[in-house]
mmCIF file of N, CA, C and O in Angstrom:
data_model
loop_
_atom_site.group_PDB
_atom_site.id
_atom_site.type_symbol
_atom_site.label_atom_id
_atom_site.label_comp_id
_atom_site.label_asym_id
_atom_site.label_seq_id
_atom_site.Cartn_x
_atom_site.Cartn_y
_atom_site.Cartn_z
ATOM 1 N N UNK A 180 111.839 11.593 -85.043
ATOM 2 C CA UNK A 180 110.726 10.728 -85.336
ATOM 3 C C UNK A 180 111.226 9.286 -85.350
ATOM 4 O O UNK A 180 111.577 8.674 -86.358
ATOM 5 N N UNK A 181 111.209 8.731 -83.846
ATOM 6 C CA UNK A 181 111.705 7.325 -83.917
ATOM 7 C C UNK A 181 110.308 6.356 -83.941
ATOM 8 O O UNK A 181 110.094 5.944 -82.801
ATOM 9 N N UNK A 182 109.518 5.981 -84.707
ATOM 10 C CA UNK A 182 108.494 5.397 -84.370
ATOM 11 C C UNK A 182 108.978 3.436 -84.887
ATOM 12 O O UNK A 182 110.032 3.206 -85.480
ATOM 13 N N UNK A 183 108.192 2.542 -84.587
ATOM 14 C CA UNK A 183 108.788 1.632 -85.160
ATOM 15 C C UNK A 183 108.208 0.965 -86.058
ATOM 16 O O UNK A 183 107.575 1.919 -86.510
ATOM 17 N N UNK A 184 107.849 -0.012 -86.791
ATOM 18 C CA UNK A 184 107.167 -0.469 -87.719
ATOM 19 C C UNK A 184 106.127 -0.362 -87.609
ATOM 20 O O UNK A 184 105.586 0.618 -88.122
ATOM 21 N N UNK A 185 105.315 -1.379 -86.843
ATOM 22 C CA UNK A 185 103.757 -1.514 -86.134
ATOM 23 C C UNK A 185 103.374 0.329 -86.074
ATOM 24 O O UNK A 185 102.747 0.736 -87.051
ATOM 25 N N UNK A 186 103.686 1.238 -85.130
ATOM 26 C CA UNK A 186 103.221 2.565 -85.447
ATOM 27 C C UNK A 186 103.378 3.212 -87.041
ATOM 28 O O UNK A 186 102.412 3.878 -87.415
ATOM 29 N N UNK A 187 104.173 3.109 -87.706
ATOM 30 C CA UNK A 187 104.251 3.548 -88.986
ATOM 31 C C UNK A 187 102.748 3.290 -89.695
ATOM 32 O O UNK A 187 101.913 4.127 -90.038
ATOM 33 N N UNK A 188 102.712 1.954 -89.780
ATOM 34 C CA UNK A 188 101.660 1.252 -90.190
ATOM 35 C C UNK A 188 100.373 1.967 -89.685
ATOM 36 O O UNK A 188 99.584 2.522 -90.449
ATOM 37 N N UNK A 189 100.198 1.895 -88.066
ATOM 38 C CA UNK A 189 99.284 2.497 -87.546
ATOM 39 C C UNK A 189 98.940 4.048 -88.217
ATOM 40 O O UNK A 189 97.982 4.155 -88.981
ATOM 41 N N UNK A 190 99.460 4.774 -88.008
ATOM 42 C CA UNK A 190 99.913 6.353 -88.732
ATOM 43 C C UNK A 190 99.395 6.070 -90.278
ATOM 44 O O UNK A 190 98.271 6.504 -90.530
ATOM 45 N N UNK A 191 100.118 5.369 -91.362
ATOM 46 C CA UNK A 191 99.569 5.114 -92.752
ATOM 47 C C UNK A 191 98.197 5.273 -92.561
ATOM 48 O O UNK A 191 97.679 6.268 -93.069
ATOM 49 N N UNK A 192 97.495 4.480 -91.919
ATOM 50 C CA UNK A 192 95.960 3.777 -91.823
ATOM 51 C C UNK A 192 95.202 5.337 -90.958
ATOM 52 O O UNK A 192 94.368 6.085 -91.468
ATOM 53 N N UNK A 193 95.601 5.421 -90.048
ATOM 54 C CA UNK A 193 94.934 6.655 -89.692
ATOM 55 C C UNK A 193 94.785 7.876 -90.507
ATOM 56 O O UNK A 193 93.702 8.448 -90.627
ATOM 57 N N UNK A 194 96.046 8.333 -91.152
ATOM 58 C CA UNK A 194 96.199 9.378 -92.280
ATOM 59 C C UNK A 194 95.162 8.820 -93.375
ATOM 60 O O UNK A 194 94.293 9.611 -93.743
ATOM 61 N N UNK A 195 95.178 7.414 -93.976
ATOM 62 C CA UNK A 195 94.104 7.021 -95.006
ATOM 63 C C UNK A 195 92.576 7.774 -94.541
ATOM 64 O O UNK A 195 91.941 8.639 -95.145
ATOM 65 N N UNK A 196 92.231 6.997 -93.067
ATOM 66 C CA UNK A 196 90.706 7.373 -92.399
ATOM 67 C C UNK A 196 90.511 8.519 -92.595
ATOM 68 O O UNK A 196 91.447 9.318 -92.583
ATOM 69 N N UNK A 197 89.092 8.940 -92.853
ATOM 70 C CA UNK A 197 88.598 10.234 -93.477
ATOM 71 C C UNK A 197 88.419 10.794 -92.346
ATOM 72 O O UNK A 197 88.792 11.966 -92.297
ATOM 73 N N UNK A 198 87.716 10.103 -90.872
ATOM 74 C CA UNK A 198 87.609 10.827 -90.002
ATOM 75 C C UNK A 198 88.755 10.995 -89.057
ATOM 76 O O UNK A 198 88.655 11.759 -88.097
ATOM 77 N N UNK A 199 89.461 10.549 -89.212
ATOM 78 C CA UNK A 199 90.833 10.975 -88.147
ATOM 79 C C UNK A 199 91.403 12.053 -88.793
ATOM 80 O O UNK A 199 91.749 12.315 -89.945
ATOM 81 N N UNK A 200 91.399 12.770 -87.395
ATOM 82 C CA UNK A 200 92.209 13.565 -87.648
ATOM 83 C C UNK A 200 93.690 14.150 -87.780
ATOM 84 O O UNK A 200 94.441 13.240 -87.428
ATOM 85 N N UNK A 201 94.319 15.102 -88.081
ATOM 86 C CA UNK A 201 96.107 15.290 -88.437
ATOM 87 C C UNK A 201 96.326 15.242 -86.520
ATOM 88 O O UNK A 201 97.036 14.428 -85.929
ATOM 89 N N UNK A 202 95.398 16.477 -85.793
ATOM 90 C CA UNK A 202 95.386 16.901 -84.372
ATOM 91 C C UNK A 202 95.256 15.161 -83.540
ATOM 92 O O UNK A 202 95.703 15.094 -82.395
ATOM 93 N N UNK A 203 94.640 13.843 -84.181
ATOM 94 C CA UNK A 203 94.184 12.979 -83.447
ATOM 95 C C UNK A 203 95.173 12.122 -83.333
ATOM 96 O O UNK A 203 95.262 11.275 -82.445
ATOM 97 N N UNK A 204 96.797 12.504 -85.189
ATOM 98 C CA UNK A 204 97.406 11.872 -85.189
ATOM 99 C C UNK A 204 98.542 12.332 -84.381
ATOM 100 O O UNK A 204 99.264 11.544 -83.770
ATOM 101 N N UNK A 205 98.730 13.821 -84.375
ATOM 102 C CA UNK A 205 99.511 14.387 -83.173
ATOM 103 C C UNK A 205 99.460 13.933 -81.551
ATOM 104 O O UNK A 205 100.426 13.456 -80.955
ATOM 105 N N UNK A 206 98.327 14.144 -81.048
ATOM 106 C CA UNK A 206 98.370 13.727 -80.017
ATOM 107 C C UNK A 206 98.912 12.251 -79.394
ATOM 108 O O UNK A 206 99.239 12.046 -78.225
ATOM 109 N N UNK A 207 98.914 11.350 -80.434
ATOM 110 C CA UNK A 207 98.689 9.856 -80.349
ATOM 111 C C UNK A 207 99.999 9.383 -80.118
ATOM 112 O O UNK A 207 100.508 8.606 -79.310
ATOM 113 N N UNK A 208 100.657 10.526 -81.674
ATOM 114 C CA UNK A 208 102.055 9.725 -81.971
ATOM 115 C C UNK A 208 103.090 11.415 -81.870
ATOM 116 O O UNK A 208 104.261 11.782 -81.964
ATOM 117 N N UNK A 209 102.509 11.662 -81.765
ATOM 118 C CA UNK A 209 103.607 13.263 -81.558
ATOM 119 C C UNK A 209 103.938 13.945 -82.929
ATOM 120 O O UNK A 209 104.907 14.698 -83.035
ATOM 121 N N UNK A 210 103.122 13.665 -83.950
ATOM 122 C CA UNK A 210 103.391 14.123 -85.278
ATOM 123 C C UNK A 210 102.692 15.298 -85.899
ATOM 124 O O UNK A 210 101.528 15.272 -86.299
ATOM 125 N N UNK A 211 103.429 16.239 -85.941
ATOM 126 C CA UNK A 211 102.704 17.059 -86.925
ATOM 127 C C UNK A 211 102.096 17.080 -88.451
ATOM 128 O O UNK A 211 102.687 16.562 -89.398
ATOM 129 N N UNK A 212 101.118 17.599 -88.531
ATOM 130 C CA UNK A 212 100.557 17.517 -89.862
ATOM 131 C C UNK A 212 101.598 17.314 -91.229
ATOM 132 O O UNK A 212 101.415 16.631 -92.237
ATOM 133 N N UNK A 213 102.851 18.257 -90.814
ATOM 134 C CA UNK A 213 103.761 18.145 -92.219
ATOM 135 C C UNK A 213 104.776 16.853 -91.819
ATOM 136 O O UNK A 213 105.350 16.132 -92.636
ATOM 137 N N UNK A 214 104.852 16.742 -90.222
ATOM 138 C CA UNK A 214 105.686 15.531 -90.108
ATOM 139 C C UNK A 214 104.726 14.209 -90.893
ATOM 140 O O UNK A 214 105.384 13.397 -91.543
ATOM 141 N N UNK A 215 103.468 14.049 -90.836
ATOM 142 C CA UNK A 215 102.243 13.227 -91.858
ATOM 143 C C UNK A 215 102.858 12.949 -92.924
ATOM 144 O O UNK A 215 103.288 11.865 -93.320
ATOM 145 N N UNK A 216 102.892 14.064 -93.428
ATOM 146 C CA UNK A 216 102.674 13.968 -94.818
ATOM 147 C C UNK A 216 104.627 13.449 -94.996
ATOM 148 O O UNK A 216 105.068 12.573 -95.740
ATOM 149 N N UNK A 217 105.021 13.895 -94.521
ATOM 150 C CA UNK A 217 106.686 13.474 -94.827
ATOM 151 C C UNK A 217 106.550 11.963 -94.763
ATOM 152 O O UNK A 217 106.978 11.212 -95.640
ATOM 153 N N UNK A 218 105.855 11.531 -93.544
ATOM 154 C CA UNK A 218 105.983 9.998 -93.428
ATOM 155 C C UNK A 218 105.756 9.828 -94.419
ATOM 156 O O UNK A 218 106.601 9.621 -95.290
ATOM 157 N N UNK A 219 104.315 9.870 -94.619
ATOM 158 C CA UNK A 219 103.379 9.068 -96.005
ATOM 159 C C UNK A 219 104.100 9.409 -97.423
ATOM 160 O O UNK A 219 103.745 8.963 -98.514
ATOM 161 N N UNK A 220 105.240 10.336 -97.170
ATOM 162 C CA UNK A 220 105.692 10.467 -99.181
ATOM 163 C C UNK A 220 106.947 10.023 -98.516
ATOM 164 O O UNK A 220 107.811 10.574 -99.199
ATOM 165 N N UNK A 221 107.404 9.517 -97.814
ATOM 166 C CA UNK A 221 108.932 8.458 -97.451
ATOM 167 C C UNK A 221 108.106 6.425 -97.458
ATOM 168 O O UNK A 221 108.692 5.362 -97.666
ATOM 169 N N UNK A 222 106.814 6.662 -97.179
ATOM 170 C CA UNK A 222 106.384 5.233 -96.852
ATOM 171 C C UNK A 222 106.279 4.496 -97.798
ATOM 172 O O UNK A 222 106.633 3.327 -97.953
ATOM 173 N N UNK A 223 105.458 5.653 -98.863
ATOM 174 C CA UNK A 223 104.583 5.360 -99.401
ATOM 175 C C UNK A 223 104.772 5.031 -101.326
ATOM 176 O O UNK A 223 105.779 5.656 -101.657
ATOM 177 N N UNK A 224 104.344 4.519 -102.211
ATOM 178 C CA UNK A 224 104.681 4.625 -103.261
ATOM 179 C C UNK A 224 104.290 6.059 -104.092
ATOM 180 O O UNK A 224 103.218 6.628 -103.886
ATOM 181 N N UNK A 225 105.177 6.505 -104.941
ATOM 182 C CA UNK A 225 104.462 7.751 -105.469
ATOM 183 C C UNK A 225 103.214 8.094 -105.576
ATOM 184 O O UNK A 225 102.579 9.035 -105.102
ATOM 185 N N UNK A 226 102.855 6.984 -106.442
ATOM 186 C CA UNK A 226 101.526 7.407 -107.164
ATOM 187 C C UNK A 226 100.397 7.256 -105.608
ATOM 188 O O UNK A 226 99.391 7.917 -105.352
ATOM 189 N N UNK A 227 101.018 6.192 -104.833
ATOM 190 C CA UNK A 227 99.819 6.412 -103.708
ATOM 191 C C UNK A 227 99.918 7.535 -102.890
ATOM 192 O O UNK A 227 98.952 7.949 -102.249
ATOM 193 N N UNK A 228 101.172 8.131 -102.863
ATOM 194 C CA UNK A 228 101.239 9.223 -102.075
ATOM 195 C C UNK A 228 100.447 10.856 -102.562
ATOM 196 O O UNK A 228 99.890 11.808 -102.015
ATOM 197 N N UNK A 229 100.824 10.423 -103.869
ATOM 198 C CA UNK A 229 99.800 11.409 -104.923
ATOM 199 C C UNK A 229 98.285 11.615 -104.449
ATOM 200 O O UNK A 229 97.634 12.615 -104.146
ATOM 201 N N UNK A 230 97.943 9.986 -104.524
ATOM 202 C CA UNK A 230 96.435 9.753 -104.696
ATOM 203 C C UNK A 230 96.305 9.912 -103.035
ATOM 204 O O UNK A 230 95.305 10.629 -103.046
ATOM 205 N N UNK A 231 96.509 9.804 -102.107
ATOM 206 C CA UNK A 231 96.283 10.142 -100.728
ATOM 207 C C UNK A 231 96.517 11.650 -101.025
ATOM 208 O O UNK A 231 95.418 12.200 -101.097
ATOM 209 N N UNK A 232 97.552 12.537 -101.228
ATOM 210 C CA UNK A 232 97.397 14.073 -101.404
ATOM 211 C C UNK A 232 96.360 14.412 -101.801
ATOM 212 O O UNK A 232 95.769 15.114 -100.981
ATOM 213 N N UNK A 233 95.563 14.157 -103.167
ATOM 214 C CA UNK A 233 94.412 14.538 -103.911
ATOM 215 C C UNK A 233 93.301 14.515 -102.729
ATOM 216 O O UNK A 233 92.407 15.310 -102.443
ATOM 217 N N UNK A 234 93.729 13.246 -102.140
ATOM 218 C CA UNK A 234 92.002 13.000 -101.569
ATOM 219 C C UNK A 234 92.033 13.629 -100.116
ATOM 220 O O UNK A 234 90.999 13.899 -99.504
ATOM 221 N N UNK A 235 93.462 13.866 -99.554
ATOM 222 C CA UNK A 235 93.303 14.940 -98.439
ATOM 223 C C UNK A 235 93.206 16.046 -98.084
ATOM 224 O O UNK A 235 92.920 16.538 -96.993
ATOM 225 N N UNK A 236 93.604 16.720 -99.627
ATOM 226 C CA UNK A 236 93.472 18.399 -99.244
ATOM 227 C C UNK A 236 92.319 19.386 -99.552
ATOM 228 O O UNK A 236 91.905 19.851 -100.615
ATOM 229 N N UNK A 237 91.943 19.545 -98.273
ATOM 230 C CA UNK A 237 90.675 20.112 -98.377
ATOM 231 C C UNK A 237 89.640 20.119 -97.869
ATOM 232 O O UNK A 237 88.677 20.883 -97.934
ATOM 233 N N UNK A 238 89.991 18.585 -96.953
ATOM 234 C CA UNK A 238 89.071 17.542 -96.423
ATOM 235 C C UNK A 238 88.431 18.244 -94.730
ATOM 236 O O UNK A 238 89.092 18.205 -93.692
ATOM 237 N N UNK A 239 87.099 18.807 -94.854
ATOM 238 C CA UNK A 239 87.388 18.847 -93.461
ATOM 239 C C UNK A 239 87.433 18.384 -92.583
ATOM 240 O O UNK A 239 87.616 18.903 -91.482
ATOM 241 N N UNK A 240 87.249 17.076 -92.883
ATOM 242 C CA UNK A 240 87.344 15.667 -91.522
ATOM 243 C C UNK A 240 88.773 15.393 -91.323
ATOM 244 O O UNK A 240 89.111 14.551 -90.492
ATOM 245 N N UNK A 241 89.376 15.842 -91.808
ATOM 246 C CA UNK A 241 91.308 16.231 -91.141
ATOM 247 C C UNK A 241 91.635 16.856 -90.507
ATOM 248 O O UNK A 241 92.774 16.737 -90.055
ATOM 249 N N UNK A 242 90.660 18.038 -90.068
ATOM 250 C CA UNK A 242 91.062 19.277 -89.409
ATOM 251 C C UNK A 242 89.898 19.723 -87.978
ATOM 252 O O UNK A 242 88.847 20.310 -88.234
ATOM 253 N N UNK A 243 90.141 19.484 -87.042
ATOM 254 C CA UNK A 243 89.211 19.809 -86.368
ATOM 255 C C UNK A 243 88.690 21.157 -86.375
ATOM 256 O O UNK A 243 87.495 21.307 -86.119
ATOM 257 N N UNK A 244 89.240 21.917 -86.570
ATOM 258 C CA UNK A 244 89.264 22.977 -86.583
ATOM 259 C C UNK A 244 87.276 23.242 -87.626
ATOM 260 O O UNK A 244 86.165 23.724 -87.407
ATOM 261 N N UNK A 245 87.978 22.580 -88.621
ATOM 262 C CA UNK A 245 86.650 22.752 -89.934
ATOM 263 C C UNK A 245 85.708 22.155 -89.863
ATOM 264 O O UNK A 245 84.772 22.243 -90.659
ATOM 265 N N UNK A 246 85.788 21.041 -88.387
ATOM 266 C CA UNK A 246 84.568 19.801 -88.865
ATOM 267 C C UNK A 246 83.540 20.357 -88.072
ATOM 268 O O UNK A 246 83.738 20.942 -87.008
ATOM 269 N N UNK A 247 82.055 20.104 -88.783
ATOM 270 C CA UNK A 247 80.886 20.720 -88.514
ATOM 271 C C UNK A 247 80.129 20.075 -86.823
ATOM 272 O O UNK A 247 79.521 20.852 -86.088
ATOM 273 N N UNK A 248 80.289 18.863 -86.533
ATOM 274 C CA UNK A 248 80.137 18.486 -85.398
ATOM 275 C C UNK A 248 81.425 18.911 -84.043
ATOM 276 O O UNK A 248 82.644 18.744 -84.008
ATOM 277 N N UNK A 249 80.263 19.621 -82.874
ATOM 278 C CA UNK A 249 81.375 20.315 -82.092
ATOM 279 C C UNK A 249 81.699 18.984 -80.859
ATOM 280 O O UNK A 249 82.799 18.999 -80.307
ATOM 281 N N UNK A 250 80.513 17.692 -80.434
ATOM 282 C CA UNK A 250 80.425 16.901 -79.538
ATOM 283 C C UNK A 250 80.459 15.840 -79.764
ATOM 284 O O UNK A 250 79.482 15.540 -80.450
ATOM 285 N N UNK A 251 81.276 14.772 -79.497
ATOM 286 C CA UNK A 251 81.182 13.334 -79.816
ATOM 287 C C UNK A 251 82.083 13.007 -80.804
ATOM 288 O O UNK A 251 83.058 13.639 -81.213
ATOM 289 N N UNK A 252 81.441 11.480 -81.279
ATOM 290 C CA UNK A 252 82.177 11.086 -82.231
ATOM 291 C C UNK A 252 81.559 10.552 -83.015
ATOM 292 O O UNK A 252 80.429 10.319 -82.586
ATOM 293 N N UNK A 253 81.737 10.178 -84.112
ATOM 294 C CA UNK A 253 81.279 8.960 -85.149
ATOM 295 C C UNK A 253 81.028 7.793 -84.575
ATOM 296 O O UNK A 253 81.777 7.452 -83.660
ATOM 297 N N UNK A 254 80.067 7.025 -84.921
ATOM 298 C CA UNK A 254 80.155 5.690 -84.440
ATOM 299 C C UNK A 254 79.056 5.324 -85.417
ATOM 300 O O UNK A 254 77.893 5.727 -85.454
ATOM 301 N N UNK A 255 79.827 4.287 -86.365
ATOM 302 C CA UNK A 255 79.347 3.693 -86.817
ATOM 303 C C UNK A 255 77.733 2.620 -87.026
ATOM 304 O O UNK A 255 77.999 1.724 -86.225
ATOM 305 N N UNK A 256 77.124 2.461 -87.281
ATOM 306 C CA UNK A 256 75.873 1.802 -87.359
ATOM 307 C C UNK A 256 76.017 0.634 -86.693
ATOM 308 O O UNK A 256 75.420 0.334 -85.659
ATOM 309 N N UNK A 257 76.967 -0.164 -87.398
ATOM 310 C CA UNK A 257 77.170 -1.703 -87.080
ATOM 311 C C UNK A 257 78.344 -1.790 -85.702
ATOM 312 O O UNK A 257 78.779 -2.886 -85.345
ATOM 313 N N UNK A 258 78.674 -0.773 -85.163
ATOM 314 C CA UNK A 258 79.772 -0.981 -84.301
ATOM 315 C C UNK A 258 79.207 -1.656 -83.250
ATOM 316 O O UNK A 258 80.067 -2.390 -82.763
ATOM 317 N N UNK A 259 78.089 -1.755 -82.636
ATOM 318 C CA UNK A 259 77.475 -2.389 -81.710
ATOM 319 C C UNK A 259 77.268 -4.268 -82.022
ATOM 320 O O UNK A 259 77.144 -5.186 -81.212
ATOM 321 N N UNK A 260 77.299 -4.272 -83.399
ATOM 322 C CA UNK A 260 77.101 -5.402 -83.783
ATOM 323 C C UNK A 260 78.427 -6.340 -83.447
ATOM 324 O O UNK A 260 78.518 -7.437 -82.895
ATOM 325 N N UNK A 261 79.573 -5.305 -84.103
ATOM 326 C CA UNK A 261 81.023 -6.232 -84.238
ATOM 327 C C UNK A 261 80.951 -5.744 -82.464
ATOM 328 O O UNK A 261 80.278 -6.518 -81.783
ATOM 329 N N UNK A 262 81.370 -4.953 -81.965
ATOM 330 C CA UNK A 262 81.457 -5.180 -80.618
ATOM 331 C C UNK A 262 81.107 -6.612 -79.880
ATOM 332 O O UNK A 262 81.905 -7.280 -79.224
ATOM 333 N N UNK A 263 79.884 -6.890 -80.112
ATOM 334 C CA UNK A 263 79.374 -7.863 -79.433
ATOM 335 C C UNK A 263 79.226 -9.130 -79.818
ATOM 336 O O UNK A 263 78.498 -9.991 -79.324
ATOM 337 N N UNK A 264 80.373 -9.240 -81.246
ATOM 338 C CA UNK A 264 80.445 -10.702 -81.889
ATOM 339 C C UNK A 264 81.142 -11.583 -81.106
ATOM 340 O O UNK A 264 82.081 -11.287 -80.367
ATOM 341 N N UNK A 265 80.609 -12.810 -81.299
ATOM 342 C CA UNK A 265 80.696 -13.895 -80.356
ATOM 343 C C UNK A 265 82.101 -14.379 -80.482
ATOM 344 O O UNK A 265 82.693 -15.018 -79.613
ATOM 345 N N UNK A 266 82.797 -13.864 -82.141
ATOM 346 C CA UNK A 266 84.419 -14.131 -82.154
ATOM 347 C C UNK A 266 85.437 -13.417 -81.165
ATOM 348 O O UNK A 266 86.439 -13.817 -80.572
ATOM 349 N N UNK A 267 84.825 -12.288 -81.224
ATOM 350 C CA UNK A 267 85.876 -11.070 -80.107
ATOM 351 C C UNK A 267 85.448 -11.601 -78.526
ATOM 352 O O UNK A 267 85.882 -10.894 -77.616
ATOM 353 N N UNK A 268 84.785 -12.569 -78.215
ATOM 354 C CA UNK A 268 84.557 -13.305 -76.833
ATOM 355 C C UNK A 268 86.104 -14.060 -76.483
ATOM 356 O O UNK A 268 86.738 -14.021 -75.429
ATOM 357 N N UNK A 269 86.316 -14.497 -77.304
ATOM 358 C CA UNK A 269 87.782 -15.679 -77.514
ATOM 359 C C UNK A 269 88.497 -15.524 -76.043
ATOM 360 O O UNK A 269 89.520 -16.159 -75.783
#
């Protein structure tokens, strides 16, 4: 697991997201679910690594396997909005 800073980071933030998945973080970065969780309790401070455990196990928006939608994706309400803000023109 040679990843470098910038991906670490990336990986933290995805593992946080409720809808990404462990399978979305595998594919991306080559990590398995327990390679996850190793990162995040080497990254991470205890107690946050705790409080990320609590709030991931169980979750079925981690697991494709469990999640109730078989097509598509999430997309947000406002994503059309920030998409088309006049700052991201630059």
């Amino acid at each position: 697991m040679n990843l470098s800073v910038e991906e670490i980071d990336r990986v933290i933030e995805m593992a946080w997201e409720d809808r990404t998945t462990f399978e979305a973080i595998e594919f991306q970065f080559g990590l398995k679910e327990q390679d996850v969780i190793e990162l995040m309790r080497n990254e991470m401070k205890p107690s946050s690594f705790k409080m990320w455990r609590k709030r991931v196990q169980g979750r079925k928006t981690k697991h494709e396997k469990l999640r109730t939608f078989e097509k598509g994706r999430f997309k947000c309400s406002r994503q059309k909005q920030i998409t088309h803000n006049s700052i991201s023109k630059r």
